[in-house]
Coordinates of C-alpha atoms in Angstrom, one line a residue:
M1 CA 150.4 83.6 48.4
L2 CA 150.3 87.4 49.0
Y3 CA 148.6 87.7 45.8
S4 CA 145.9 84.9 46.4
T5 CA 145.6 86.4 50.0
A6 CA 144.9 89.9 48.8
C7 CA 142.7 88.8 46.1
H8 CA 140.5 86.6 48.1
I9 CA 140.2 89.0 51.2
F10 CA 140.1 92.4 49.3
R11 CA 138.3 92.5 46.1
Y12 CA 139.1 95.9 44.9
P13 CA 140.8 99.1 45.9
L14 CA 139.0 101.3 48.2
I15 CA 138.2 104.1 45.7
T16 CA 135.9 106.7 47.2
S17 CA 135.2 109.3 44.7
N18 CA 131.6 110.0 43.6
L19 CA 129.9 109.2 40.5
S20 CA 127.5 111.7 38.7
R21 CA 124.0 111.7 39.8
S22 CA 123.0 110.1 36.5
L23 CA 124.8 107.0 37.4
I24 CA 123.6 106.7 40.8
G25 CA 120.0 107.8 40.2
Q26 CA 118.1 105.5 37.5
K27 CA 120.7 103.1 36.6
I28 CA 121.7 101.9 40.0
S29 CA 118.8 100.3 42.2
R30 CA 119.0 99.7 45.9
V31 CA 118.0 96.5 47.5
N32 CA 115.5 96.7 50.2
C33 CA 112.8 93.9 50.2
I34 CA 112.7 90.1 50.4
A35 CA 112.8 87.9 47.4
S36 CA 110.6 85.2 46.3
A37 CA 111.9 81.6 47.0
F38 CA 114.0 79.9 44.3
R39 CA 111.6 77.7 42.3
G40 CA 114.0 75.2 40.2
F41 CA 115.8 74.8 37.0
S42 CA 115.0 74.0 33.4
D43 CA 117.1 73.5 30.3
T44 CA 118.0 76.6 28.2
K45 CA 119.3 77.3 24.8
I46 CA 121.4 80.2 26.1
E47 CA 125.0 79.5 25.7
L48 CA 127.3 80.3 28.7
P49 CA 131.0 80.3 29.1
P50 CA 132.6 77.6 31.5
S51 CA 132.9 80.1 34.3
A52 CA 129.0 80.7 34.3
S53 CA 126.1 78.7 35.3
F54 CA 122.3 79.0 35.6
L55 CA 121.2 79.8 39.1
Q56 CA 117.7 79.8 38.2
N57 CA 115.9 79.1 34.7
D58 CA 112.2 78.5 34.9
G59 CA 109.0 80.2 33.9
S60 CA 109.4 83.0 36.7
A61 CA 113.1 84.0 36.1
T62 CA 116.3 83.3 34.4
V63 CA 119.3 84.1 36.6
V64 CA 123.0 83.6 35.3
L65 CA 125.7 83.5 37.8
L66 CA 129.1 84.5 36.3
G67 CA 132.3 83.8 38.3
T68 CA 135.2 86.1 37.2
V69 CA 138.9 86.5 37.9
H70 CA 140.1 89.9 38.8
F71 CA 142.7 91.2 36.2
S72 CA 141.5 88.7 33.7
K73 CA 140.9 89.9 30.1
Q74 CA 138.9 86.7 29.4
S75 CA 136.5 87.4 32.4
V76 CA 135.7 90.8 30.7
E77 CA 134.8 89.0 27.3
D78 CA 132.7 86.5 29.3
V79 CA 130.6 89.3 30.3
S80 CA 130.0 90.5 26.9
Q81 CA 129.3 86.9 25.7
I82 CA 126.6 86.4 28.1
V83 CA 124.9 89.8 27.7
K84 CA 124.7 89.1 23.9
S85 CA 123.0 85.7 24.6
L86 CA 120.9 86.6 27.6
N87 CA 119.8 90.1 26.7
P88 CA 119.4 90.7 30.5
N89 CA 117.0 93.3 32.2
G90 CA 119.1 93.3 35.3
I91 CA 122.7 93.1 36.2
M92 CA 124.0 92.8 39.6
I93 CA 127.8 93.3 40.3
E94 CA 130.1 92.6 43.2
L95 CA 130.6 96.3 44.3
C96 CA 129.1 98.6 47.0
R97 CA 128.5 102.4 46.8
Q98 CA 131.7 103.2 48.4
R99 CA 133.6 101.5 45.4
V100 CA 131.1 102.5 42.6
S101 CA 133.6 105.0 41.4
L102 CA 135.4 101.9 39.9
L103 CA 133.0 101.9 37.0
E104 CA 134.5 105.2 35.8
L105 CA 138.1 104.3 36.1
D106 CA 140.1 105.1 33.2
D107 CA 142.2 101.9 32.4
K108 CA 145.0 103.7 30.7
K109 CA 145.5 106.1 33.3
F110 CA 145.4 103.7 36.1
L111 CA 148.1 101.5 34.4
E112 CA 150.2 104.7 33.9
D113 CA 149.9 105.4 37.5
A114 CA 150.6 101.9 38.4
K115 CA 154.0 102.3 36.9
K116 CA 154.8 105.3 38.8
F117 CA 153.4 103.9 42.1
D118 CA 155.9 105.2 44.9
A119 CA 155.8 105.8 48.7
K120 CA 154.3 109.4 48.1
K121 CA 151.2 108.0 46.4
L122 CA 150.8 105.4 48.9
R123 CA 150.8 107.8 51.9
Q124 CA 148.2 109.8 50.0
A125 CA 146.0 106.8 49.3
V126 CA 145.8 105.9 53.0
K127 CA 145.6 109.4 54.4
G128 CA 142.9 109.6 57.2
Q129 CA 142.7 106.0 57.9
N130 CA 143.4 104.3 61.1
F131 CA 146.7 102.4 61.5
V132 CA 145.5 98.9 60.8
S133 CA 143.0 99.9 57.9
G134 CA 145.8 102.1 56.4
M135 CA 148.3 99.1 56.7
L136 CA 146.0 96.8 54.9
H137 CA 144.9 99.2 52.2
A138 CA 148.5 100.1 51.5
M139 CA 149.4 96.4 50.9
L140 CA 146.3 95.9 48.8
L141 CA 147.0 98.9 46.6
K142 CA 150.8 98.0 46.2
T143 CA 149.7 94.3 45.3
Y144 CA 147.1 95.7 42.7
A145 CA 149.7 98.3 41.2
D146 CA 152.2 95.3 40.8
L147 CA 149.7 92.9 39.1
A148 CA 148.5 95.8 36.8
K149 CA 152.1 96.3 35.7
E150 CA 152.7 92.6 35.2
L151 CA 149.2 91.7 33.4
G152 CA 148.6 95.1 31.8
V153 CA 144.9 95.2 33.2
A154 CA 143.3 97.6 35.5
P155 CA 141.1 96.1 38.3
G156 CA 137.4 95.9 38.0
G157 CA 137.2 95.4 34.1
E158 CA 134.6 92.9 34.3
F159 CA 132.3 95.3 36.2
R160 CA 133.0 98.4 33.9
R161 CA 132.2 96.1 31.0
A162 CA 128.9 95.1 32.7
Y163 CA 128.2 98.6 33.4
H164 CA 128.7 99.7 29.7
E165 CA 126.9 96.8 28.2
M166 CA 123.9 97.7 30.7
K167 CA 123.7 101.0 29.2
K168 CA 123.3 99.8 25.7
I169 CA 120.1 97.7 26.7
P170 CA 116.8 99.8 27.0
G171 CA 115.3 99.4 30.5
C172 CA 118.1 97.3 32.0
K173 CA 119.1 98.1 35.4
L174 CA 122.4 97.9 37.3
F175 CA 122.4 96.8 41.0
L176 CA 125.2 97.0 43.5
G177 CA 125.1 93.8 45.2
D178 CA 127.9 94.0 47.9
R179 CA 128.0 95.2 51.5
P180 CA 129.8 98.4 52.2
I181 CA 133.6 97.8 52.5
Q182 CA 134.0 99.7 55.7
I183 CA 131.5 97.5 57.5
T184 CA 133.3 94.4 56.1
I185 CA 136.7 95.7 57.3
A186 CA 135.4 96.7 60.6
R187 CA 133.7 93.3 61.2
A188 CA 137.0 91.6 60.2
F189 CA 139.1 93.5 62.3
Q190 CA 137.0 93.3 65.4
S191 CA 136.7 89.4 65.0
L192 CA 140.4 88.9 65.8
S193 CA 142.1 88.9 69.2
V194 CA 145.3 91.0 69.5
I195 CA 147.5 87.8 69.0
E196 CA 145.5 86.9 65.9
L197 CA 145.7 90.3 64.5
G198 CA 149.6 90.2 64.9
Q199 CA 149.7 86.8 63.1
V200 CA 147.7 88.1 60.2
L201 CA 149.8 91.4 59.9
F202 CA 153.0 89.4 60.4
H203 CA 152.1 87.2 57.5
L204 CA 150.9 89.8 55.1
T205 CA 154.1 91.9 55.5
N206 CA 156.5 88.8 55.3
S207 CA 155.0 86.8 52.7
K208 CA 157.0 86.8 49.3
P209 CA 154.6 87.2 46.4
K210 CA 154.7 84.5 43.8
P211 CA 155.3 85.5 40.2
I212 CA 152.1 85.4 38.3
D213 CA 151.1 85.7 34.6
K214 CA 147.8 85.5 32.7
Y215 CA 148.0 81.9 32.4
Q216 CA 148.5 81.3 36.0
L217 CA 145.6 83.8 36.6
E218 CA 143.2 81.8 34.7
K219 CA 143.5 79.0 37.2
Y220 CA 141.4 81.0 39.6
K221 CA 138.4 80.2 37.5
S222 CA 138.6 76.7 38.9
K223 CA 136.5 76.5 42.4
D224 CA 138.7 73.6 43.3
F225 CA 141.9 75.7 42.9
V226 CA 140.3 78.6 44.8
Q227 CA 139.3 76.3 47.6
A228 CA 142.8 74.9 47.8
Q229 CA 144.1 78.4 48.1
F230 CA 141.9 79.1 51.0
E231 CA 142.9 75.8 52.7
E232 CA 146.6 76.7 52.3
I233 CA 146.4 80.1 53.8
T234 CA 144.2 78.8 56.8
R235 CA 146.7 76.2 57.5
E236 CA 149.7 78.5 57.7
V237 CA 147.6 81.1 59.4
P238 CA 144.5 79.8 61.3
A239 CA 143.3 83.3 62.1
F240 CA 142.4 83.8 58.5
K241 CA 139.4 81.5 59.0
K242 CA 137.7 84.3 60.8
I243 CA 138.7 86.8 58.1
F244 CA 137.6 84.6 55.4
H245 CA 134.1 84.0 57.1
V246 CA 133.7 87.9 57.3
F247 CA 135.1 88.6 53.8
V248 CA 133.6 85.6 52.0
D249 CA 130.9 83.8 53.8
E250 CA 129.1 86.8 55.1
R251 CA 129.4 88.6 51.9
D252 CA 128.1 85.4 50.0
K253 CA 124.8 85.8 52.1
C254 CA 124.6 89.5 51.3
L255 CA 125.3 89.1 47.7
A256 CA 122.8 86.2 47.5
F257 CA 120.2 88.5 49.2
S258 CA 120.9 91.3 46.8
L259 CA 120.6 89.0 43.8
Q260 CA 117.0 87.8 45.1
E261 CA 116.1 91.6 45.3
C262 CA 117.4 92.2 41.8
V263 CA 115.2 89.4 40.4
R264 CA 112.2 90.7 42.4
A265 CA 112.7 94.4 41.2
V266 CA 112.6 93.6 37.4
E267 CA 109.5 92.4 35.4
K268 CA 110.1 89.0 33.7
P269 CA 113.6 89.0 35.1
R270 CA 116.6 88.0 32.9
V271 CA 119.4 88.6 35.3
L272 CA 123.1 88.5 35.0
A273 CA 125.2 88.4 38.4
V274 CA 129.0 89.2 38.0
V275 CA 131.0 88.3 41.1
G276 CA 134.4 86.9 41.9
M277 CA 135.0 83.2 41.7
G278 CA 135.4 82.7 45.3
H279 CA 131.8 83.9 45.9
V280 CA 130.2 81.4 43.4
D281 CA 129.7 78.5 45.7
G282 CA 128.4 80.6 48.7
I283 CA 125.8 82.3 46.3
M284 CA 124.6 79.1 45.0
K285 CA 124.2 77.8 48.6
Y286 CA 122.2 81.0 49.9
Y287 CA 120.3 82.0 46.8
G288 CA 116.5 81.8 47.6
K289 CA 117.0 81.2 51.3
M290 CA 118.0 84.6 52.6
R291 CA 115.6 86.9 54.5
Q292 CA 115.8 90.5 55.6
E293 CA 116.2 89.5 59.3
D294 CA 119.2 87.3 58.2
I295 CA 120.9 90.3 56.7
V296 CA 120.4 93.0 59.1
P297 CA 122.9 91.5 61.6
L298 CA 125.6 91.5 59.0
L299 CA 125.4 95.1 58.4
L300 CA 126.2 96.1 62.0
I301 CA 129.5 96.8 63.3
P302 CA 130.2 95.1 66.6
P303 CA 131.3 97.4 69.5
T304 CA 135.1 97.9 69.8
P305 CA 136.5 95.1 71.9
V306 CA 137.7 95.9 75.4
Y307 CA 141.3 94.7 74.8
W308 CA 141.7 97.2 71.9
V309 CA 140.5 100.0 74.0
I310 CA 143.0 99.1 76.6
L311 CA 145.7 98.7 74.1
R312 CA 145.1 101.9 72.4
A313 CA 145.1 103.7 75.7
T314 CA 148.2 102.0 76.9
I315 CA 150.1 103.0 73.7
K316 CA 148.9 106.6 74.0
F317 CA 150.0 106.9 77.6
T318 CA 153.3 105.1 76.9
F319 CA 153.9 107.6 74.2
Y320 CA 153.0 110.6 76.5
F321 CA 155.5 109.2 79.2
L322 CA 158.3 108.8 76.6
I323 CA 157.9 112.4 75.6
F324 CA 157.7 113.7 79.3
S325 CA 160.8 111.6 80.0
F326 CA 162.7 113.2 77.0
I327 CA 161.8 116.6 78.0
Y328 CA 162.6 116.1 81.8
R329 CA 166.1 114.8 80.8
L330 CA 166.5 117.8 78.4
I331 CA 165.8 120.4 81.3
F332 CA 167.2 118.6 84.3
G333 CA 170.0 116.7 82.8

């Protein structure tokens, strides 16, 4: 359950190193306008793997939505299969600018580092983050390191394959479709009460991860299986409903809007969208319906709740009081 929780809530490690200007410049386009409405479907001769479907296929655009399983080698190959058949002029992936360096990740080096992942590397990875974000990030990295060792696959392989396939196609553009990860984490954190936050952290730190292999991993290509995992975790910890709303439903809307913009940005669009399987139903639901005014509120970070300000101040002054008491006893006995 820890694996399914981590993989559904946090999609990829928070890697923040910068790419070269050539990557961010011409090949990655920003999304900033409203797309034309969805116009309908038609038959096609393009062959798709079972985890892909046509989101739009008519005279104005061909849009293929591929649902992937993170750490799945088959998902990586699915990307190449669709690119070969579709020959897209636009590819959208489920990444934001804060995670774009995932596209230049060295798979071999990552797997070597995963085998040597220790407490020192964990502390370095979360350095500079606040307590809650650091704790969640640490658990995420540990989960990914364990999975990489078990499965022999580095995270984000399907996105790297999409990026490398894009570079082979003249005129093809790569679009980053996801909301910045910092906004997502902040909105999720601030949606919880103190009690709910405690319940979530307790569950994440006490859950025993189930053994997983490449065959079990492929189960996540089933939307019914993914939904069952969501329902199981929310039965155990109802607070996860709020987190899933922020991490899944809100991002579904952002990804659908980004895909609309991707379709609008290219001429005679033949577009491939590569996203995690957990986002497929939501994108299908919202595609063609999202407006710019619907997205703007989802990019705002709510003000810090009063209870958290009070709690933080209480912890701070309690710490000062304990230090003062210790020094007083040390001096005056």
